[in-house]
Coordinates of C-alpha atoms in Angstrom, one line a residue:
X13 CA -6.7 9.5 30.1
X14 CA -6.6 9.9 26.5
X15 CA -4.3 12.4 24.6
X16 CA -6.6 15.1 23.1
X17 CA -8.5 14.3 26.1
X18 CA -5.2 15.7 28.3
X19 CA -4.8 18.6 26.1
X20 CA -8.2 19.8 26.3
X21 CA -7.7 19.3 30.6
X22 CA -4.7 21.2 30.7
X23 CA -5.9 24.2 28.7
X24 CA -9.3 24.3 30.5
X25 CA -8.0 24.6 33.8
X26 CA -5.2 26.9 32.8
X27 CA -7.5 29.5 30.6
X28 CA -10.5 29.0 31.6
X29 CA -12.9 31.3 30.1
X30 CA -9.8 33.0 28.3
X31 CA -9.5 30.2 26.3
X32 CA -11.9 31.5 23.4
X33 CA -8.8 33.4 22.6
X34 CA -6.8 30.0 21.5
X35 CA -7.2 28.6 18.2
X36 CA -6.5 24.9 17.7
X37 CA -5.5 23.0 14.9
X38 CA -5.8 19.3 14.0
X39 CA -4.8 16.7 11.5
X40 CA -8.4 15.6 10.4
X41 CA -11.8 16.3 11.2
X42 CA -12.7 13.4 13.7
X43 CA -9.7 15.1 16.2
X44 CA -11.4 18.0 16.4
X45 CA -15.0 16.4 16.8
X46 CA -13.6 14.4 19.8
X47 CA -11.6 17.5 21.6
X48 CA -14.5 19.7 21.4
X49 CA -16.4 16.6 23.4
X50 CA -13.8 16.3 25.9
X51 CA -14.0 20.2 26.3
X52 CA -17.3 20.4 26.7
X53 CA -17.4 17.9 29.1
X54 CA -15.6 19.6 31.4
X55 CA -17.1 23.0 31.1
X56 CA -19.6 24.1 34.2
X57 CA -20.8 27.7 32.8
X58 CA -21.3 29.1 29.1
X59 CA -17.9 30.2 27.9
X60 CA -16.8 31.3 23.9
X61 CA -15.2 28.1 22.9
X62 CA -12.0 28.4 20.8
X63 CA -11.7 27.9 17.3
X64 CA -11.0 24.9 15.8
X65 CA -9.9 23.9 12.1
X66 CA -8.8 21.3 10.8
X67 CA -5.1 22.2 8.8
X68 CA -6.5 22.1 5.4
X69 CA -9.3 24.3 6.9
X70 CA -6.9 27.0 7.5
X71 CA -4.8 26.4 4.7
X72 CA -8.2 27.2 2.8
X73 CA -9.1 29.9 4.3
X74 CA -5.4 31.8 4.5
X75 CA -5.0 31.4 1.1
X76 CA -8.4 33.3 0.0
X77 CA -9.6 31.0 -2.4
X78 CA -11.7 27.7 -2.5
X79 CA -11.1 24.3 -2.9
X80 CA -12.3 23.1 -6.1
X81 CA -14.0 19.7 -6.6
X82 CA -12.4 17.2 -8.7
X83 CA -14.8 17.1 -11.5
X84 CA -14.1 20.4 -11.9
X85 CA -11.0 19.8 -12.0
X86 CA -10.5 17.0 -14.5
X87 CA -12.6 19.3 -16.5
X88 CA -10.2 22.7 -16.3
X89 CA -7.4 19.9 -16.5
X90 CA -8.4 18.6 -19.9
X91 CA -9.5 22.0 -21.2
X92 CA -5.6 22.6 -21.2
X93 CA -4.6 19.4 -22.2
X94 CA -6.6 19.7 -25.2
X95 CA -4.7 22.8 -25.9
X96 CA -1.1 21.6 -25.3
X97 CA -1.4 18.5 -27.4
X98 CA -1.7 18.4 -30.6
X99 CA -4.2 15.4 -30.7
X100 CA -6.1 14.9 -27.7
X101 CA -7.7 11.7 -26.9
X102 CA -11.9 12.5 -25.4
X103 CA -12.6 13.1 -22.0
X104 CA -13.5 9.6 -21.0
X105 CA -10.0 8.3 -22.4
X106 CA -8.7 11.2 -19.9
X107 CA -10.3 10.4 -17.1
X108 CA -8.2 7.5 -15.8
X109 CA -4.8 10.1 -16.7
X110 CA -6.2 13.0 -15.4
X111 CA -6.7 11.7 -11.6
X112 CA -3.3 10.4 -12.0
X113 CA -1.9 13.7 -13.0
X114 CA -3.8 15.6 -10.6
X115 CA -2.3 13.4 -7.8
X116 CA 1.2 14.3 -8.9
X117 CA 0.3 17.9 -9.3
X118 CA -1.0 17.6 -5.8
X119 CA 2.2 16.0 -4.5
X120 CA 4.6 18.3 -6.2
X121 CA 3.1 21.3 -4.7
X122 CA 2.7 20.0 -1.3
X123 CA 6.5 19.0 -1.2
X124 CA 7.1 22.2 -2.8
X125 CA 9.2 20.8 -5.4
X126 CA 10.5 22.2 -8.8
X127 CA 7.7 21.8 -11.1
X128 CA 9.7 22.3 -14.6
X129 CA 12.4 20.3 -13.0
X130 CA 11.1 17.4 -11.7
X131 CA 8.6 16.9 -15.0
X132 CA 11.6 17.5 -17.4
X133 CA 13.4 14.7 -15.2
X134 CA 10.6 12.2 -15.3
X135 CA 10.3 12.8 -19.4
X136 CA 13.9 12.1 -20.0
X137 CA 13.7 9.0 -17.6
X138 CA 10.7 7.9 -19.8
X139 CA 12.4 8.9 -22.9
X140 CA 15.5 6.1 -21.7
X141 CA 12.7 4.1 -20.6
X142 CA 11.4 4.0 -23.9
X143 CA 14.4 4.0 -26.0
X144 CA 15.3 0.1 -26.9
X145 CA 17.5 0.7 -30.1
X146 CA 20.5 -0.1 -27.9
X147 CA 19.3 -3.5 -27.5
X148 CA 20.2 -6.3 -30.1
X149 CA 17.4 -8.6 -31.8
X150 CA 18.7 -11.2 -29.3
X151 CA 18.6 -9.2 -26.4
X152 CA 15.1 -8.1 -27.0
X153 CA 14.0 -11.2 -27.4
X154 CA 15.1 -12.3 -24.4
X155 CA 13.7 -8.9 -22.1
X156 CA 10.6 -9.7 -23.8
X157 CA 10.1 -13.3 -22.1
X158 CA 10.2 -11.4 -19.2
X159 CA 7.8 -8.3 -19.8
X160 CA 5.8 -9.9 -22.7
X161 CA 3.6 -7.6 -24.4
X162 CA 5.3 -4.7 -22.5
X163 CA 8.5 -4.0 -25.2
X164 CA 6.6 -3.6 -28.4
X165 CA 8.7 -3.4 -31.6
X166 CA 8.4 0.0 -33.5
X167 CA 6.3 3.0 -32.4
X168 CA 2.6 1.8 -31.3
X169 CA 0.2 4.6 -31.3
X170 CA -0.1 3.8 -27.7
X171 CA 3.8 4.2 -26.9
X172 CA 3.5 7.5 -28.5
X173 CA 0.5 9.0 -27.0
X174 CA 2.2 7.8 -23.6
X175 CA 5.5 9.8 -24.1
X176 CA 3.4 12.5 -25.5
X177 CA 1.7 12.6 -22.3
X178 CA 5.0 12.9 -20.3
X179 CA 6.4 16.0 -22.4
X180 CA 3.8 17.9 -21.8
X181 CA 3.5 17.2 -18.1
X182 CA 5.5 20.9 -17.5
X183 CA 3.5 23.0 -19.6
X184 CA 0.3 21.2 -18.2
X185 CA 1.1 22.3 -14.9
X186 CA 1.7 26.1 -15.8
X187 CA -1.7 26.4 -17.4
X188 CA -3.7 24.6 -14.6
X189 CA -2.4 26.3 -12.0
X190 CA -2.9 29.7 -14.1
X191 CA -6.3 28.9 -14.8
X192 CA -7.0 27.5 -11.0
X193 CA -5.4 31.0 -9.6
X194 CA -7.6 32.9 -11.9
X195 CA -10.6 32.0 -11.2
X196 CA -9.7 31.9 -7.4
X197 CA -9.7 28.3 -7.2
X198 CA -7.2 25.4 -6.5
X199 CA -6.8 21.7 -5.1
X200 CA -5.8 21.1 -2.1
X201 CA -1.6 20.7 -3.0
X202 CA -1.6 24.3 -4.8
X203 CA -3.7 26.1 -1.6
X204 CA -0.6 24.2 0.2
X205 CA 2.0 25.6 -1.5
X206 CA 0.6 29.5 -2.0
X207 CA 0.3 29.6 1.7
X208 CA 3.7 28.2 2.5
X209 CA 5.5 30.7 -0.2
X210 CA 3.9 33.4 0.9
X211 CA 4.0 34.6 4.8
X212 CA 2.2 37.1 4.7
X213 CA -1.1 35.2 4.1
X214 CA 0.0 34.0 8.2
X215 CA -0.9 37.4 9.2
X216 CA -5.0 37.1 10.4
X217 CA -3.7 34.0 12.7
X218 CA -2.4 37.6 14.9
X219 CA -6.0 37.6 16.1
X220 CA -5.8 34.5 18.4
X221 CA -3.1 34.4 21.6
X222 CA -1.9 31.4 20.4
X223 CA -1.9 28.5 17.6
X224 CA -1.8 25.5 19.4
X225 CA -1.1 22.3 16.1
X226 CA -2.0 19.3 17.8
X227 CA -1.7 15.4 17.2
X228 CA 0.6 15.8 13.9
X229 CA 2.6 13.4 12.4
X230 CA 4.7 12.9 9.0
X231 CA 4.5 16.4 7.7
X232 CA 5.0 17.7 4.0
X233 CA 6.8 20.5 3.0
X234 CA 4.5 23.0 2.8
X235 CA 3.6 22.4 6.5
X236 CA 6.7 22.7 8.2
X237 CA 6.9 26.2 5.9
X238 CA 3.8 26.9 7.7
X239 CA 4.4 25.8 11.1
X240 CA 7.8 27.4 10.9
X241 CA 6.2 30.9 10.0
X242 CA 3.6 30.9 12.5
X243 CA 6.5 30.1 15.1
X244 CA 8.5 32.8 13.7
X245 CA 5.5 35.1 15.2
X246 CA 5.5 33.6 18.4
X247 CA 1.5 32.9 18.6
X248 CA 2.4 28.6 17.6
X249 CA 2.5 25.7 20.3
X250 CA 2.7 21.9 19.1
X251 CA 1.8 18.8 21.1
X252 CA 3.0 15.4 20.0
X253 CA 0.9 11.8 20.6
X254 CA 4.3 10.2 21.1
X255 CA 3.9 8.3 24.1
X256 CA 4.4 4.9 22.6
X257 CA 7.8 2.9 23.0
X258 CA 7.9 1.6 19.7
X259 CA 7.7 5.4 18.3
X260 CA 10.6 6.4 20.7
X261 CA 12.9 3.3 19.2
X262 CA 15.6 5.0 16.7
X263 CA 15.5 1.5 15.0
X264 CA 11.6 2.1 14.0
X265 CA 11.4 4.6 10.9
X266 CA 8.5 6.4 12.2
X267 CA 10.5 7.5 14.9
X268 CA 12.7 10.0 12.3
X269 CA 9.4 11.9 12.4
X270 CA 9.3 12.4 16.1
X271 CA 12.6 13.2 16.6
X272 CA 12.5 15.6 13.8
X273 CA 8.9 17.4 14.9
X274 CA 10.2 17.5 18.6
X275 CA 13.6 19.3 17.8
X276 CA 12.0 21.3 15.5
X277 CA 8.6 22.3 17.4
X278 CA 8.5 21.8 20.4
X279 CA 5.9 22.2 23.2
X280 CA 5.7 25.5 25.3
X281 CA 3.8 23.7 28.3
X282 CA 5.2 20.2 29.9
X283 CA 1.8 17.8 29.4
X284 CA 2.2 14.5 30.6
X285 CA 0.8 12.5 28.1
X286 CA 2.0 8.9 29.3
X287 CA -0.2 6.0 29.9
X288 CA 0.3 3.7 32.2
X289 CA -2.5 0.9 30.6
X290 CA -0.5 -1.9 28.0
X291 CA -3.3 -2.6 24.9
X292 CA -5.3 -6.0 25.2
X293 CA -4.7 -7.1 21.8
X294 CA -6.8 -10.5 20.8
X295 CA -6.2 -12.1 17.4
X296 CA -9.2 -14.8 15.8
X297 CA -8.8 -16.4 13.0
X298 CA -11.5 -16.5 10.3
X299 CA -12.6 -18.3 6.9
X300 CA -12.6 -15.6 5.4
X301 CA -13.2 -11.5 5.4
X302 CA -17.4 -11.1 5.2
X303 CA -17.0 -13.6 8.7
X304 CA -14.4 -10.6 10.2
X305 CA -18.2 -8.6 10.1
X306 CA -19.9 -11.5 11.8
X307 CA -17.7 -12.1 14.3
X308 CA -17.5 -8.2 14.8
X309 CA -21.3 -7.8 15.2
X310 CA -21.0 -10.4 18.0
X311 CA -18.2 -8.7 20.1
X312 CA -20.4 -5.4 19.6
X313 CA -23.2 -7.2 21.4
X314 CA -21.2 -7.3 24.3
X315 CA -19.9 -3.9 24.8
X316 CA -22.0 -0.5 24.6
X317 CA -22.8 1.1 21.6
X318 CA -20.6 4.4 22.2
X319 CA -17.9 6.8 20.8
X320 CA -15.0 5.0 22.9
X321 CA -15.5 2.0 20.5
X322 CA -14.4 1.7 16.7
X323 CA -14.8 -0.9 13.7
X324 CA -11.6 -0.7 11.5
X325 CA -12.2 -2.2 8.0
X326 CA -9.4 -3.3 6.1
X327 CA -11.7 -3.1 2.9
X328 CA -14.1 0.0 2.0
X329 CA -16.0 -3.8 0.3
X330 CA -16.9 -5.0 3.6
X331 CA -18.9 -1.7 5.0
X332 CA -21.9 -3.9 3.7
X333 CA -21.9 -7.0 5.2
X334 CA -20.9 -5.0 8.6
X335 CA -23.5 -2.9 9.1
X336 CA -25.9 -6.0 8.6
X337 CA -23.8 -7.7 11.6
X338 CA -24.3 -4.5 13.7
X339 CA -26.5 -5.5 16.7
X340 CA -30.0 -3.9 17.1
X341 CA -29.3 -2.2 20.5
X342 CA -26.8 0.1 18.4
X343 CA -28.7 2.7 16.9
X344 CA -26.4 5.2 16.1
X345 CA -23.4 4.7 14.0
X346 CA -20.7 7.3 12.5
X347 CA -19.2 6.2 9.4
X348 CA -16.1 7.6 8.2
X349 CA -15.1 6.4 4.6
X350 CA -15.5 6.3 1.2
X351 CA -17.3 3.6 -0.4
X352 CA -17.6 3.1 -4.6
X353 CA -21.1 3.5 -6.5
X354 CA -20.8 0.3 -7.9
X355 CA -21.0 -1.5 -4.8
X356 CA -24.4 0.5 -3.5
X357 CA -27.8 -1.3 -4.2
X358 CA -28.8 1.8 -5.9
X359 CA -26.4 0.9 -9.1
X360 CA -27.2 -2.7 -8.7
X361 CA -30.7 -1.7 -9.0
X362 CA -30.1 0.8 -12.0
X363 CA -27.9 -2.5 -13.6
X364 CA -31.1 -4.8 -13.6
X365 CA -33.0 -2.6 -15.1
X366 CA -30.8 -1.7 -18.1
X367 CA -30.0 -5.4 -18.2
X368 CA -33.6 -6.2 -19.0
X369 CA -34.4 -6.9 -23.0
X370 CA -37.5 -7.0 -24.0
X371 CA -38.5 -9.7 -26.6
X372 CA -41.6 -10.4 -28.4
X373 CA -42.9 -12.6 -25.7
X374 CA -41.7 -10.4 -22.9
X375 CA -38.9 -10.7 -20.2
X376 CA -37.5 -13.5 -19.4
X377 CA -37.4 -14.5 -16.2
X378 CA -33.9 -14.6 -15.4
X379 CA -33.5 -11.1 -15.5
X380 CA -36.9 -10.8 -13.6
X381 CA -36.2 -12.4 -10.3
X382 CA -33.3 -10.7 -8.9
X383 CA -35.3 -7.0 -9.4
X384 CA -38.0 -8.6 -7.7
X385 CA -36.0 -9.4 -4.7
X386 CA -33.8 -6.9 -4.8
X387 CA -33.8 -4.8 -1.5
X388 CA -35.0 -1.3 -2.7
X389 CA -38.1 -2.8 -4.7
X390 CA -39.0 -5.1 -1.6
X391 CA -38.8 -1.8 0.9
X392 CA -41.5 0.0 -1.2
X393 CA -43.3 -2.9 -3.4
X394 CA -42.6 -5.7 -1.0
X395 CA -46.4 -7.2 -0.9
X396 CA -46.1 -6.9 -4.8
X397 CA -43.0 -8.1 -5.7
X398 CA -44.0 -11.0 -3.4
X399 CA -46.8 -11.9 -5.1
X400 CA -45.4 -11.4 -9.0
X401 CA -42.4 -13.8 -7.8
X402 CA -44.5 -16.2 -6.4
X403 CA -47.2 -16.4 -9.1
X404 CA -43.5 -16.2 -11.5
X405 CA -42.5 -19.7 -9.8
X406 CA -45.7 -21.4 -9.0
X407 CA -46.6 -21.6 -13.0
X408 CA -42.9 -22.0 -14.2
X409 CA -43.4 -18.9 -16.4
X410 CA -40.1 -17.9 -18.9
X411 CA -41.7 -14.7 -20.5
X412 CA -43.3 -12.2 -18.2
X413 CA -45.5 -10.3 -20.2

């Protein structure tokens, strides 16, 4: 029996239509989606089922403010950069820095770290980093066969604007986050770290009988603030997927987690979560990845279509090429990733057509062909385009009027 499967068991039967009264909390969204199944499954008569959130869910909604999207982010982010530098560069030389910056503001405040601190740390370091006058002509010559291109001589405009960027890393970071709180907004790091600092925001969780965190892992700082203040008023209960071996070897790093999060939070209610099965693990060697989705399509011909089987990509690139391997008789398929614009058929499409010059004579064919077979224009102009390529072909035309 699986784990969440266990858990949702063991509270059914115990509860049973008291269990409205629980609130449980998972890692990501798909846990939840998956527990609520296994619940429902088991459920003969209506009951109130209990709430369930996801942790950033009710990180969100303790702290009283909403999660800003990252446009508007890099947006508020560069509004205050243009005001702590003295020249800034434009938005679109920003970009690339601003998602960079906004990752590390998003890991400082999760880890609940010293903002001025730990910036004025990483500006001396790239103050030292930068500083080769202690180096002799010979010397840099010699580092520079190494990192060519990397140690230029003198002060580039671009080695300045970089260590411009660094000093102002701490003063950055003040006026986000003062701008952010203002307007009742935040990302996800500085929701984080205004619940963990402040326990009183823990208070509405009073309304369940108990906050049960279930299937964690490697937690941040600002969790085990969290998890250690809803403990403190004696409504939390934690349940651990640990019942692999490898997890339970000291000499396996991911086993410093466990032992931490079971000394530290441990269950109120004995679940046997063992499993007897081994995992059937089959390895095939392939040419190259797009045949991965090939073979793939043909091992999902074999098994039913349903929510106790998964495709794991190990490239967002190959999404594509599998869900042309996926066999007809699936109709139905959940996809959980991200996957770039510039790999859709919607910006290939929008990249032929902006490609196309036209010339005195027309367009020329080369830059013809591929819009006429490209997917989207066959699904609604297929008879068309079929008949324009053809007649394209058949008379060896260049120009197409």
């Amino acid at each position: 029996m699986r784990f969440l499967e266990q858990i949702a068991g063991y509270f059914h039967n115990r509860d049973k239509s008291a269990i409205g009264e629980l609130c449980f909390i998972f890692p990501n969204r798909r846990s939840g989606i998956f527990f609520r199944k296994y619940l429902s499954d088991r459920v003969e008569k209506p009951l109130f089922s209990p709430a369930i959130f996801t942790v950033k869910d009710m990180v969100t909604t303790l702290s009283g403010k909403r999660e800003a999207d990252k446009i508007e982010l890099l947006f508020d982010l560069y509004d205050i950069y243009s005001r702590v530098i003295e020249k800034p560069e434009s938005f679109d030389d920003f970009i690339y820095w601003g998602e960079i910056i906004l990752n590390d503001f998003n890991e400082t405040d999760k880890y609940l770290a010293d903002a001025k601190k730990l910036f004025s740390n990483v500006k001396d370091l790239k103050d030292i980093d930068s500083d080769y006058s202690f180096l002799t002509q010979k010397q840099l010559k010699a580092v520079k066969t190494f990192w060519e291109g990397f140690l230029p001589e003198g002060e580039s405009s671009n080695k300045r604007n970089f260590r411009l960027t660094w000093e102002i890393l701490s003063p950055l970071y003040d006026g986000f986050r003062e701008r952010l709180l203002n307007k009742g907004a935040g990302y996800e790091g500085l929701l984080y770290r205004e619940v963990a600092l402040n326990s009183h925001l823990l208070e509405p969780l009073r309304e369940y009988k108990k906050v049960i965190f279930v299937g964690f892992n490697a937690l941040n700082e600002c969790e085990k603030r969290i998890f250690k203040g809803i403990q403190k008023m004696g409504i939390a209960d934690f349940y651990w997927d640990y019942d692999s071996q490898l997890l339970r070897d000291a000499g396996n790093r991911a086993s410093y987690f466990m032992s931490y999060n079971l000394t530290n939070f441990p269950s109120l209610h004995d679940i046997d979560i063992s499993s007897k099965s081994q995992p059937q693990i089959e390895i095939i060697g392939v040419a190259s990845s797009v045949v991965q989705t090939k073979i793939a399509g043909e091992i999902l011909k074999e098994i039913e279509g349903t929510t106790d089987n998964a495709v794991i990509l190990p490239d967002e690139s190959l999404l594509m090429p599998m869900l042309n391997s996926v066999p007809p008789n699936i109709e139905l398929i959940n996809i959980t990733m991200g996957y770039p614009l510039n790999g859709t058929p919607l910006f290939s499409l929008i990249k032929l057509i902006t490609e196309m010059e036209w010339g005195p004579r027309g367009l020329y064919y080369k830059k013809v062909l591929p819009l006429l077979k490209h997917s989207y224009v066959k699904s609604v102009a297929g008879a068309e385009a079929r008949e324009i390529l053809n007649r394209i072909v058949k008379e060896s035309t260049i120009y197409i009027p």
